[in-house]
């Protein structure tokens, strides 16, 4: 039925589900030193980037992920000026970060330059802000970069990585979070993509536990739709050094000086709400910790 | 790759996407006088009901849909006593409605008795409340039932139907909404499943337009995740005869005397938030109307 010459499918094996997009043609494939990248033209989702068999982004629905990885954290920090993005080689998160006039520097550190070069060619709208003088693109190991970052030198760290397997695994560890905490200034915030609330509640529980154990004062998961990712439901988890993550600069979000497709102040507040089963799952962790 | 002997797939042809569930075995198939129903045992989602090739519900994720089709409307109405469900033959919405102690009668009117008989066998948890003395199950045409309902005899009408094609098409029309308005009492609310915000914005626009044209004072779309439905992102639209749908009985929702898996007061508030592209899409309709 879903003939593989006309459909790209990603199987979520543990959950017995799959999501597929109808393909017009394969535009590119490339084995970089780090991963295997494919680019397809799809029938209904624009261009699609696939890394090691997993859908990474489509032209049509990447706005959900990129807006929710950036704006909630930026409007939670009282005055974010120095931002770094670990991963994020497609530059979509960078573009959203640079929409904030108060941001003075945004450094993107992706280990694989291939992702950025292909984004420039196949997702040019995402790389449109790359020549902003506030932007710096580095292609190196993000974990080492954070380890070498001066203490208190960042306001916001965005971990825009692949799933917690292979090269990205170190980005989901207490050691890494402790280095992030050190590199962040007083009101600093870490935000990390945290998989599907429905499929990966255990990853969420472990992430909250590891962030708190590393010394973050508050943690908070935001959820949002993401059709091309397993279950169509995704999340980002914030860890705050000092601030309370349930509050944000509502008035600033309400009169933000830029356009979005998904994010607004109401959506920010909405994303903070916890479904009953998530609330119970995270409360269990909190009790274990106390 | 997705061998059809091991996977059930539903294709969303207009959007070039598909969602698939891995099948353990087909448990049943049946052509009723109205539709073709299949039941599968899946690897990761429990049992699955498919009607005319479209996924209807799975054991694992139906809680999202059923809770969001019922509790937000029930906690918005000041004191809902008389509820009817048009469609909803799997009885999952009925079960949620009957969790509210203030509900005195809940009539479910599904044209196809076959759906209910199969739900009793393959989704017994959903039909557990069917013998509640407040419940009445009718198997007849819901449009005619509403037309014959006494004026002002209902507090809440829940339209839990299939997509707006074939037999369900009449449930998405201004004429039907006008009959609902008449059958509803002063504070009455109509709630209808309203497809995917991402895939079906036009259906949402038309529904708001038709509900307002039929005389409803307020309309409001709620969105929520629904992994097995196209795009994984779904919605329900409320139409209110008099009340403001953005407010609800928050204190009652916060101390609801029953368990849920998804719904709570925070999720209710969250579901009311409109993504930017939806807000703009619905504002365009409002301007056309004024």
Coordinates of C-alpha atoms in Angstrom, one line a residue:
Chain A
X1 CA 0.0 0.0 0.0
X2 CA 2.7 2.5 1.0
X3 CA 5.1 1.6 -1.8
X4 CA 8.5 2.6 -0.6
X5 CA 9.4 4.1 -4.0
X6 CA 6.7 6.7 -3.4
X7 CA 6.6 7.0 0.4
X8 CA 9.2 7.8 3.1
X9 CA 8.2 6.1 6.3
X10 CA 9.7 6.4 9.8
X11 CA 8.8 3.5 12.1
X12 CA 8.6 4.0 15.9
X13 CA 9.4 0.3 16.6
X14 CA 8.8 0.3 20.3
X15 CA 5.3 1.7 19.9
X16 CA 4.3 -0.1 16.7
X17 CA 3.5 3.0 14.8
X18 CA 4.8 4.7 11.6
X19 CA 4.4 8.1 10.0
X20 CA 4.8 8.4 6.2
X21 CA 5.1 11.2 3.7
X22 CA 4.4 10.8 0.0
X23 CA 7.5 11.6 -2.0
X24 CA 7.8 13.4 -5.3
X25 CA 11.5 12.7 -5.7
X26 CA 14.7 12.3 -3.7
X27 CA 16.7 15.5 -4.1
X28 CA 19.9 14.5 -2.3
X29 CA 21.6 11.9 -0.2
X30 CA 24.9 12.1 1.6
X31 CA 27.0 10.3 4.1
X32 CA 28.7 13.0 6.2
X33 CA 31.5 12.1 8.7
X34 CA 28.7 11.9 11.3
X35 CA 25.4 10.8 9.8
X36 CA 23.5 9.8 6.7
X37 CA 21.3 12.7 5.4
X38 CA 18.6 12.5 2.8
X39 CA 16.5 15.3 1.3
X40 CA 13.1 14.6 -0.4
X41 CA 10.6 16.7 -2.2
X42 CA 7.2 15.6 -0.7
X43 CA 3.7 15.9 -2.1
X44 CA 2.2 17.7 0.8
X45 CA 4.9 18.8 3.3
X46 CA 7.4 20.6 1.0
X47 CA 11.0 19.5 1.4
X48 CA 11.9 16.9 4.0
X49 CA 15.2 16.3 5.7
X50 CA 15.9 12.8 7.1
X51 CA 18.9 11.9 9.3
X52 CA 19.8 8.3 9.8
X53 CA 16.3 7.3 8.9
X54 CA 14.5 9.7 11.2
X55 CA 12.5 12.7 9.9
X56 CA 14.2 15.9 11.1
X57 CA 12.2 18.6 9.5
X58 CA 9.7 19.5 6.7
X59 CA 9.1 22.9 5.1
X60 CA 5.4 22.7 6.2
X61 CA 5.5 21.9 9.9
X62 CA 9.0 22.9 11.2
X63 CA 7.5 26.2 12.5
X64 CA 6.0 24.3 15.4
X65 CA 9.2 22.9 16.7
X66 CA 11.4 25.9 16.0
X67 CA 9.1 28.4 17.5
X68 CA 8.5 26.3 20.6
X69 CA 12.3 25.6 21.1
X70 CA 13.0 29.3 21.2
X71 CA 10.2 31.8 22.1
X72 CA 9.0 30.3 25.4
X73 CA 12.5 30.3 26.8
X74 CA 13.3 33.7 25.5
X75 CA 10.1 35.2 26.9
X76 CA 10.8 33.5 30.3
X77 CA 14.3 34.8 30.8
X78 CA 14.0 38.5 32.1
X79 CA 16.5 39.8 29.4
X80 CA 18.2 37.2 27.3
X81 CA 21.2 38.7 25.5
X82 CA 23.7 35.8 25.0
X83 CA 22.2 32.6 23.5
X84 CA 23.8 29.4 22.3
X85 CA 22.2 26.6 20.3
X86 CA 23.7 23.1 20.6
X87 CA 22.9 21.2 17.4
X88 CA 20.2 23.0 15.4
X89 CA 22.3 22.8 12.2
X90 CA 19.2 23.5 10.0
X91 CA 19.3 27.1 11.4
X92 CA 15.6 27.3 12.0
X93 CA 16.0 27.8 15.8
X94 CA 18.7 30.4 15.1
X95 CA 16.3 32.3 12.9
X96 CA 13.7 32.4 15.6
X97 CA 16.2 33.5 18.3
X98 CA 17.4 36.3 16.1
X99 CA 13.8 37.7 15.9
X100 CA 14.3 39.0 19.4
X101 CA 15.9 42.5 19.2
X102 CA 17.4 42.1 22.7
X103 CA 19.6 39.2 21.7
X104 CA 23.1 40.4 21.2
X105 CA 24.8 37.2 20.2
X106 CA 23.6 33.8 19.1
X107 CA 26.1 31.0 18.6
X108 CA 25.1 27.8 16.9
X109 CA 27.3 24.8 17.5
X110 CA 26.5 21.8 15.4
X111 CA 29.0 19.0 15.0
X112 CA 27.9 18.4 11.3
X113 CA 28.4 21.2 8.8
X114 CA 26.7 19.0 6.3
X115 CA 23.3 19.8 7.9
X116 CA 23.7 23.5 7.5
X117 CA 25.0 23.3 3.9
X118 CA 22.0 21.2 2.9
X119 CA 19.6 23.6 4.8
X120 CA 21.0 26.5 2.9
X121 CA 20.2 24.7 -0.3
X122 CA 16.9 23.0 0.5
X123 CA 15.4 25.1 3.3
X124 CA 16.7 28.6 2.4
X125 CA 13.9 30.3 4.5
X126 CA 15.5 28.8 7.6
X127 CA 19.0 30.0 6.9
X128 CA 17.8 33.5 5.9
X129 CA 19.2 35.1 9.2
X130 CA 22.6 33.4 9.1
X131 CA 24.3 36.6 7.9
X132 CA 22.9 38.6 10.8
X133 CA 26.0 40.1 12.5
X134 CA 24.8 38.7 15.8
X135 CA 25.0 35.1 14.5
X136 CA 28.0 32.9 14.7
X137 CA 28.0 29.4 13.2
X138 CA 30.5 26.8 14.6
X139 CA 30.9 23.3 13.5
X140 CA 32.4 21.4 16.4
X141 CA 31.5 19.3 19.4
X142 CA 28.8 21.1 21.4
X143 CA 29.6 19.3 24.7
X144 CA 33.2 20.4 24.5
X145 CA 32.1 23.9 23.6
X146 CA 29.9 24.2 26.7
X147 CA 32.7 22.7 28.9
X148 CA 35.0 25.4 27.6
X149 CA 32.5 28.3 27.8
X150 CA 33.4 30.8 30.6
X151 CA 31.3 30.5 33.8
X152 CA 28.2 32.7 33.7
X153 CA 28.7 33.7 30.1
X154 CA 25.3 32.6 28.7
X155 CA 21.7 33.6 29.3
X156 CA 20.1 30.7 27.3
X157 CA 21.3 27.4 26.1
X158 CA 19.1 25.6 23.5
X159 CA 19.8 22.0 23.0
X160 CA 18.3 21.3 19.5
X161 CA 19.5 17.8 19.0
X162 CA 18.5 14.4 17.5
X163 CA 17.1 11.7 19.7
X164 CA 19.0 10.4 22.8
X165 CA 20.9 7.7 20.9
X166 CA 24.4 7.8 19.2
X167 CA 26.2 11.1 19.1
X168 CA 23.4 13.0 20.9
X169 CA 23.3 10.7 23.9
X170 CA 25.8 12.8 25.9
X171 CA 23.4 15.8 25.6
X172 CA 20.9 14.0 27.8
X173 CA 23.2 13.5 30.8
X174 CA 23.5 15.0 34.3
X175 CA 27.2 15.8 33.6
X176 CA 26.2 17.9 30.6
X177 CA 23.5 19.6 32.5
X178 CA 25.9 20.5 35.3
X179 CA 28.3 22.1 32.7
X180 CA 25.3 24.0 31.3
X181 CA 24.4 25.3 34.8
X182 CA 27.9 26.5 35.2
X183 CA 28.0 28.3 31.9
X184 CA 24.7 30.0 32.5
X185 CA 24.4 33.4 34.2
X186 CA 22.2 34.0 37.3
X187 CA 18.8 33.9 35.5
X188 CA 20.0 31.4 32.9
X189 CA 17.7 28.9 31.2
X190 CA 18.5 25.6 29.5
X191 CA 15.9 24.2 27.0
X192 CA 16.1 20.8 25.4
X193 CA 13.9 18.9 23.0
X194 CA 12.4 16.1 25.1
X195 CA 10.6 13.7 22.8
X196 CA 6.9 12.6 22.9
X197 CA 4.9 12.9 26.1
X198 CA 2.9 9.8 25.0
X199 CA 5.8 7.6 23.8
X200 CA 8.7 8.7 25.9
X201 CA 7.4 9.6 29.4
X202 CA 10.4 7.8 30.9
X203 CA 12.8 10.1 29.0
X204 CA 10.9 13.1 30.4
X205 CA 11.1 11.7 33.9
X206 CA 14.8 11.0 33.6
X207 CA 15.5 14.4 32.1
X208 CA 13.7 16.2 34.9
X209 CA 15.5 14.1 37.4
X210 CA 19.0 14.7 35.9
X211 CA 18.4 18.5 35.5
X212 CA 17.4 18.8 39.1
X213 CA 20.2 16.6 40.2
X214 CA 22.6 18.8 38.3
X215 CA 21.4 21.8 40.4
X216 CA 18.7 23.5 38.3
X217 CA 16.1 25.1 40.6
X218 CA 13.1 24.5 38.4
X219 CA 12.2 22.3 35.4
X220 CA 9.1 22.5 33.2
X221 CA 8.0 20.6 30.1
X222 CA 6.1 22.4 27.3
X223 CA 4.2 20.3 24.8
X224 CA 3.1 21.0 21.3
X225 CA 1.9 19.3 18.1
X226 CA 4.6 18.1 15.7
X227 CA 3.0 15.9 12.9
X228 CA 6.1 14.4 11.4
X229 CA 7.6 13.2 14.7
X230 CA 6.5 9.9 16.3
X231 CA 3.0 10.2 17.8
X232 CA 2.6 13.7 16.3
X233 CA 3.0 15.2 19.8
X234 CA 6.3 16.6 21.0
X235 CA 7.9 18.5 23.9
X236 CA 10.6 20.8 25.0
X237 CA 11.8 20.8 28.6
X238 CA 13.1 24.0 30.3
X239 CA 15.5 24.0 33.3
X240 CA 15.9 27.3 35.2
X241 CA 18.9 28.3 37.3
X242 CA 16.8 30.7 39.4
X243 CA 13.6 31.8 37.7
X244 CA 10.2 30.2 38.1
X245 CA 9.5 28.8 34.7
X246 CA 5.7 28.9 35.0
X247 CA 5.9 32.7 34.7
X248 CA 6.9 34.6 31.6
X249 CA 7.0 38.1 30.2
X250 CA 3.4 38.0 29.1
X251 CA 3.1 41.6 28.1
X252 CA 6.2 41.4 25.9
X253 CA 5.0 38.1 24.3
X254 CA 1.6 39.8 23.6
X255 CA 3.3 42.7 21.7
X256 CA 6.2 40.8 20.2
X257 CA 7.7 42.8 17.3
X258 CA 7.8 39.8 14.9
X259 CA 5.5 37.4 13.2
X260 CA 5.0 33.7 14.1
X261 CA 2.8 30.9 12.8
X262 CA 2.2 29.0 16.0
X263 CA 3.6 30.9 19.1
X264 CA 1.8 33.6 20.9
X265 CA 1.3 34.4 24.6
X266 CA -1.8 32.2 24.8
X267 CA 0.0 29.3 23.2
X268 CA 2.9 29.8 25.6
X269 CA 0.6 29.5 28.6
X270 CA -1.2 26.6 27.0
X271 CA 2.1 24.7 26.4
X272 CA 2.8 24.8 30.2
X273 CA -0.3 22.8 31.0
X274 CA 0.4 19.2 32.0
X275 CA -1.9 16.4 31.0
X276 CA -3.0 14.3 33.9
X277 CA -0.8 11.3 33.0
X278 CA 2.2 13.5 32.6
X279 CA 1.6 15.3 35.8
X280 CA 1.3 12.0 37.7
X281 CA 4.4 10.7 35.9
X282 CA 6.5 13.7 36.9
X283 CA 5.1 13.9 40.4
X284 CA 6.2 10.3 41.0
X285 CA 9.8 11.4 40.1
X286 CA 9.6 14.4 42.5
X287 CA 8.5 12.2 45.3
X288 CA 11.4 9.8 44.7
X289 CA 13.7 12.7 44.9
X290 CA 12.4 14.3 48.1
Chain B
X1 CA 8.7 -1.6 4.2
X2 CA 5.2 -1.3 5.8
X3 CA 4.0 -4.7 4.6
X4 CA 0.2 -4.5 4.5
X5 CA -0.1 -7.9 6.1
X6 CA 1.5 -6.5 9.2
X7 CA 0.5 -2.9 9.2
X8 CA -2.8 -1.0 9.0
X9 CA -2.3 2.4 7.2
X10 CA -4.6 5.3 6.8
X11 CA -3.6 7.7 4.0
X12 CA -4.5 11.4 4.2
X13 CA -4.4 11.8 0.4
X14 CA -4.8 15.5 0.2
X15 CA -1.9 16.1 2.5
X16 CA 0.4 13.3 1.3
X17 CA 0.8 11.7 4.7
X18 CA -0.1 8.4 6.3
X19 CA -0.2 7.0 9.8
X20 CA 0.3 3.2 10.4
X21 CA -0.1 0.8 13.3
X22 CA 1.6 -2.5 13.4
X23 CA -1.0 -5.3 13.5
X24 CA -0.8 -8.5 15.5
X25 CA -4.0 -9.9 14.0
X26 CA -7.3 -8.9 12.5
X27 CA -10.0 -9.8 15.1
X28 CA -13.1 -9.0 13.1
X29 CA -14.5 -7.5 10.0
X30 CA -18.1 -6.7 9.2
X31 CA -20.2 -4.9 6.6
X32 CA -23.1 -3.3 8.5
X33 CA -26.0 -1.7 6.7
X34 CA -24.1 1.6 7.0
X35 CA -20.3 1.0 7.0
X36 CA -17.5 -1.5 6.9
X37 CA -16.0 -2.0 10.3
X38 CA -12.7 -3.7 11.1
X39 CA -11.1 -4.5 14.4
X40 CA -7.4 -5.2 14.8
X41 CA -5.2 -6.2 17.7
X42 CA -2.1 -3.9 17.3
X43 CA 1.4 -4.3 18.7
X44 CA 1.5 -0.9 20.5
X45 CA -1.9 0.6 20.7
X46 CA -4.2 -2.2 22.0
X47 CA -7.3 -2.8 19.9
X48 CA -8.0 -0.6 16.9
X49 CA -11.4 0.1 15.3
X50 CA -11.4 1.1 11.6
X51 CA -14.5 2.3 9.8
X52 CA -14.5 2.6 6.0
X53 CA -10.7 2.6 6.1
X54 CA -10.3 5.4 8.6
X55 CA -8.9 4.8 12.1
X56 CA -11.7 5.5 14.6
X57 CA -10.2 4.6 18.0
X58 CA -7.5 2.7 19.7
X59 CA -7.4 1.4 23.3
X60 CA -4.2 3.4 23.9
X61 CA -5.1 6.9 22.8
X62 CA -8.9 7.2 22.7
X63 CA -8.8 8.9 26.1
X64 CA -7.6 12.1 24.5
X65 CA -10.6 12.4 22.1
X66 CA -13.3 11.2 24.5
X67 CA -12.2 13.4 27.4
X68 CA -11.9 16.5 25.2
X69 CA -15.3 15.9 23.5
X70 CA -17.0 15.9 26.9
X71 CA -15.4 17.5 29.9
X72 CA -14.7 21.0 28.4
X73 CA -18.3 21.4 27.3
X74 CA -19.7 19.9 30.6
X75 CA -17.5 22.3 32.7
X76 CA -18.5 25.3 30.5
X77 CA -22.2 24.9 30.9
X78 CA -23.3 26.2 34.3
X79 CA -25.3 23.1 35.2
X80 CA -25.6 20.4 32.5
X81 CA -28.4 17.9 33.3
X82 CA -29.7 16.7 29.9
X83 CA -27.0 15.5 27.4
X84 CA -27.3 13.9 24.0
X85 CA -24.6 12.3 21.9
X86 CA -25.1 12.1 18.2
X87 CA -22.9 9.3 16.9
X88 CA -20.4 8.1 19.5
X89 CA -21.4 4.5 19.1
X90 CA -18.2 3.2 20.8
X91 CA -19.7 4.7 24.0
X92 CA -16.4 6.3 25.1
X93 CA -17.9 9.8 25.1
X94 CA -21.0 8.5 27.0
X95 CA -18.7 7.0 29.7
X96 CA -17.0 10.4 30.2
X97 CA -20.3 12.3 30.3
X98 CA -21.7 9.9 33.0
X99 CA -18.7 10.7 35.2
X100 CA -20.5 14.0 36.0
X101 CA -22.8 13.4 38.9
X102 CA -25.0 16.4 37.9
X103 CA -26.0 14.7 34.6
X104 CA -29.5 13.3 34.9
X105 CA -29.8 11.8 31.4
X106 CA -27.5 11.0 28.6
X107 CA -29.0 9.7 25.3
X108 CA -26.6 8.3 22.7
X109 CA -28.0 8.2 19.2
X110 CA -25.9 6.3 16.7
X111 CA -27.3 5.2 13.4
X112 CA -25.2 2.0 13.4
X113 CA -25.8 -0.5 16.2
X114 CA -22.9 -2.5 14.9
X115 CA -20.4 0.0 16.3
X116 CA -21.7 -0.4 19.8
X117 CA -21.9 -4.2 19.7
X118 CA -18.3 -4.3 18.6
X119 CA -17.2 -1.8 21.2
X120 CA -18.9 -4.0 23.9
X121 CA -16.7 -6.9 22.7
X122 CA -13.4 -5.3 21.9
X123 CA -13.4 -2.1 24.0
X124 CA -15.3 -3.2 27.1
X125 CA -13.8 -0.4 29.2
X126 CA -15.6 2.1 27.0
X127 CA -19.0 0.5 27.4
X128 CA -18.7 0.0 31.2
X129 CA -21.2 2.7 32.0
X130 CA -23.8 1.6 29.5
X131 CA -26.0 0.1 32.2
X132 CA -26.0 3.3 34.2
X133 CA -29.7 4.1 34.7
X134 CA -29.1 7.6 33.3
X135 CA -27.9 6.2 30.0
X136 CA -30.1 5.5 27.0
X137 CA -28.8 4.0 23.8
X138 CA -30.8 4.5 20.6
X139 CA -29.8 3.3 17.1
X140 CA -31.4 5.6 14.7
X141 CA -30.8 8.8 12.6
X142 CA -29.4 11.5 14.9
X143 CA -30.4 14.3 12.6
X144 CA -34.1 13.2 12.7
X145 CA -33.8 12.7 16.5
X146 CA -32.6 16.3 17.0
X147 CA -35.4 17.6 14.6
X148 CA -38.0 15.8 16.8
X149 CA -36.5 16.8 20.1
X150 CA -38.7 19.2 22.1
X151 CA -37.6 22.8 22.0
X152 CA -35.3 23.7 24.8
X153 CA -35.1 20.1 26.0
X154 CA -31.3 19.7 26.1
X155 CA -28.3 21.3 27.8
X156 CA -25.6 19.8 25.8
X157 CA -25.4 18.2 22.3
X158 CA -22.2 16.3 21.5
X159 CA -21.7 15.5 17.8
X160 CA -19.2 12.6 17.9
X161 CA -19.3 11.7 14.3
X162 CA -17.0 10.4 11.5
X163 CA -15.5 12.9 9.0
X164 CA -17.8 15.2 7.0
X165 CA -18.2 12.8 4.1
X166 CA -21.0 10.3 3.4
X167 CA -23.6 9.7 6.1
X168 CA -22.0 12.3 8.5
X169 CA -22.1 15.2 6.0
X170 CA -25.5 16.4 7.2
X171 CA -24.1 16.8 10.7
X172 CA -21.8 19.6 9.4
X173 CA -24.6 21.9 8.0
X174 CA -26.2 25.1 9.0
X175 CA -29.6 23.5 8.9
X176 CA -28.5 20.9 11.5
X177 CA -27.0 23.5 13.7
X178 CA -30.2 25.5 13.6
X179 CA -32.1 22.5 14.8
X180 CA -29.6 22.0 17.6
X181 CA -30.0 25.6 18.7
X182 CA -33.7 25.1 18.9
X183 CA -33.4 21.9 20.9
X184 CA -31.0 23.5 23.4
X185 CA -32.1 25.3 26.5
X186 CA -31.0 28.8 27.4
X187 CA -27.4 28.0 28.3
X188 CA -27.1 25.2 25.8
X189 CA -23.9 24.2 24.2
X190 CA -23.2 22.2 21.0
X191 CA -19.8 20.5 20.6
X192 CA -18.6 18.8 17.5
X193 CA -15.4 17.1 16.5
X194 CA -13.8 19.4 13.9
X195 CA -10.8 17.7 12.3
X196 CA -7.2 18.7 12.2
X197 CA -6.2 22.4 12.7
X198 CA -3.3 21.8 10.3
X199 CA -5.0 19.8 7.6
X200 CA -8.5 21.1 7.8
X201 CA -8.5 24.8 8.6
X202 CA -11.1 25.3 5.9
X203 CA -13.5 22.9 7.6
X204 CA -13.0 24.9 10.9
X205 CA -13.7 28.1 9.1
X206 CA -16.9 26.8 7.5
X207 CA -18.0 25.3 10.8
X208 CA -17.6 28.5 12.7
X209 CA -19.4 30.4 9.9
X210 CA -22.3 27.9 9.8
X211 CA -22.7 27.8 13.6
X212 CA -22.8 31.6 13.8
X213 CA -25.1 31.8 10.8
X214 CA -27.4 29.3 12.6
X215 CA -27.7 31.8 15.5
X216 CA -25.1 30.6 18.1
X217 CA -23.8 33.5 20.0
X218 CA -20.3 32.2 20.5
X219 CA -18.0 29.6 18.9
X220 CA -14.7 28.3 20.1
X221 CA -12.3 25.6 18.9
X222 CA -10.3 23.5 21.3
X223 CA -7.3 21.6 20.1
X224 CA -5.6 18.5 21.5
X225 CA -3.2 15.7 20.4
X226 CA -4.7 12.6 18.8
X227 CA -1.9 10.4 17.5
X228 CA -4.0 8.0 15.3
X229 CA -5.8 10.8 13.5
X230 CA -4.4 12.5 10.4
X231 CA -1.6 15.0 11.4
X232 CA -1.8 13.7 15.1
X233 CA -3.5 17.0 16.0
X234 CA -7.3 17.3 16.4
X235 CA -10.0 19.7 17.5
X236 CA -13.5 20.0 18.9
X237 CA -15.5 23.1 18.3
X238 CA -18.0 24.5 20.8
X239 CA -21.0 26.6 19.9
X240 CA -22.8 28.4 22.8
X241 CA -26.4 29.7 22.8
X242 CA -25.7 32.3 25.4
X243 CA -22.6 31.6 27.4
X244 CA -19.1 32.9 26.8
X245 CA -17.1 29.8 25.9
X246 CA -13.8 31.1 27.0
X247 CA -14.9 30.9 30.6
X248 CA -15.6 27.7 32.4
X249 CA -16.3 26.4 36.0
X250 CA -12.6 26.3 36.9
X251 CA -13.1 25.5 40.6
X252 CA -15.4 22.6 39.7
X253 CA -12.9 21.3 37.1
X254 CA -10.1 21.6 39.6
X255 CA -11.9 19.4 42.2
X256 CA -13.7 17.1 39.7
X257 CA -14.8 13.9 41.5
X258 CA -13.4 11.5 38.9
X259 CA -10.2 10.4 37.3
X260 CA -9.0 11.4 33.9
X261 CA -5.9 10.6 31.8
X262 CA -5.6 13.9 29.9
X263 CA -8.2 16.5 31.0
X264 CA -7.7 18.8 33.9
X265 CA -8.5 22.5 34.4
X266 CA -5.1 23.6 33.1
X267 CA -5.5 21.4 30.0
X268 CA -9.0 22.9 29.5
X269 CA -7.6 26.4 29.5
X270 CA -4.7 25.3 27.3
X271 CA -7.0 23.8 24.7
X272 CA -8.7 27.2 24.3
X273 CA -5.5 28.9 23.1
X274 CA -5.4 29.5 19.3
X275 CA -2.2 29.1 17.3
X276 CA -1.4 32.2 15.3
X277 CA -2.3 30.6 12.0
X278 CA -5.6 29.4 13.3
X279 CA -6.4 32.8 14.9
X280 CA -5.7 34.5 11.6
X281 CA -7.7 32.0 9.7
X282 CA -10.8 32.4 12.0
X283 CA -10.4 36.2 12.2
X284 CA -10.6 36.3 8.4
X285 CA -14.0 34.5 8.6
X286 CA -15.3 36.9 11.3
X287 CA -14.4 39.9 9.2
X288 CA -16.2 38.5 6.1
X289 CA -19.2 38.0 8.3
X290 CA -19.3 41.4 9.8

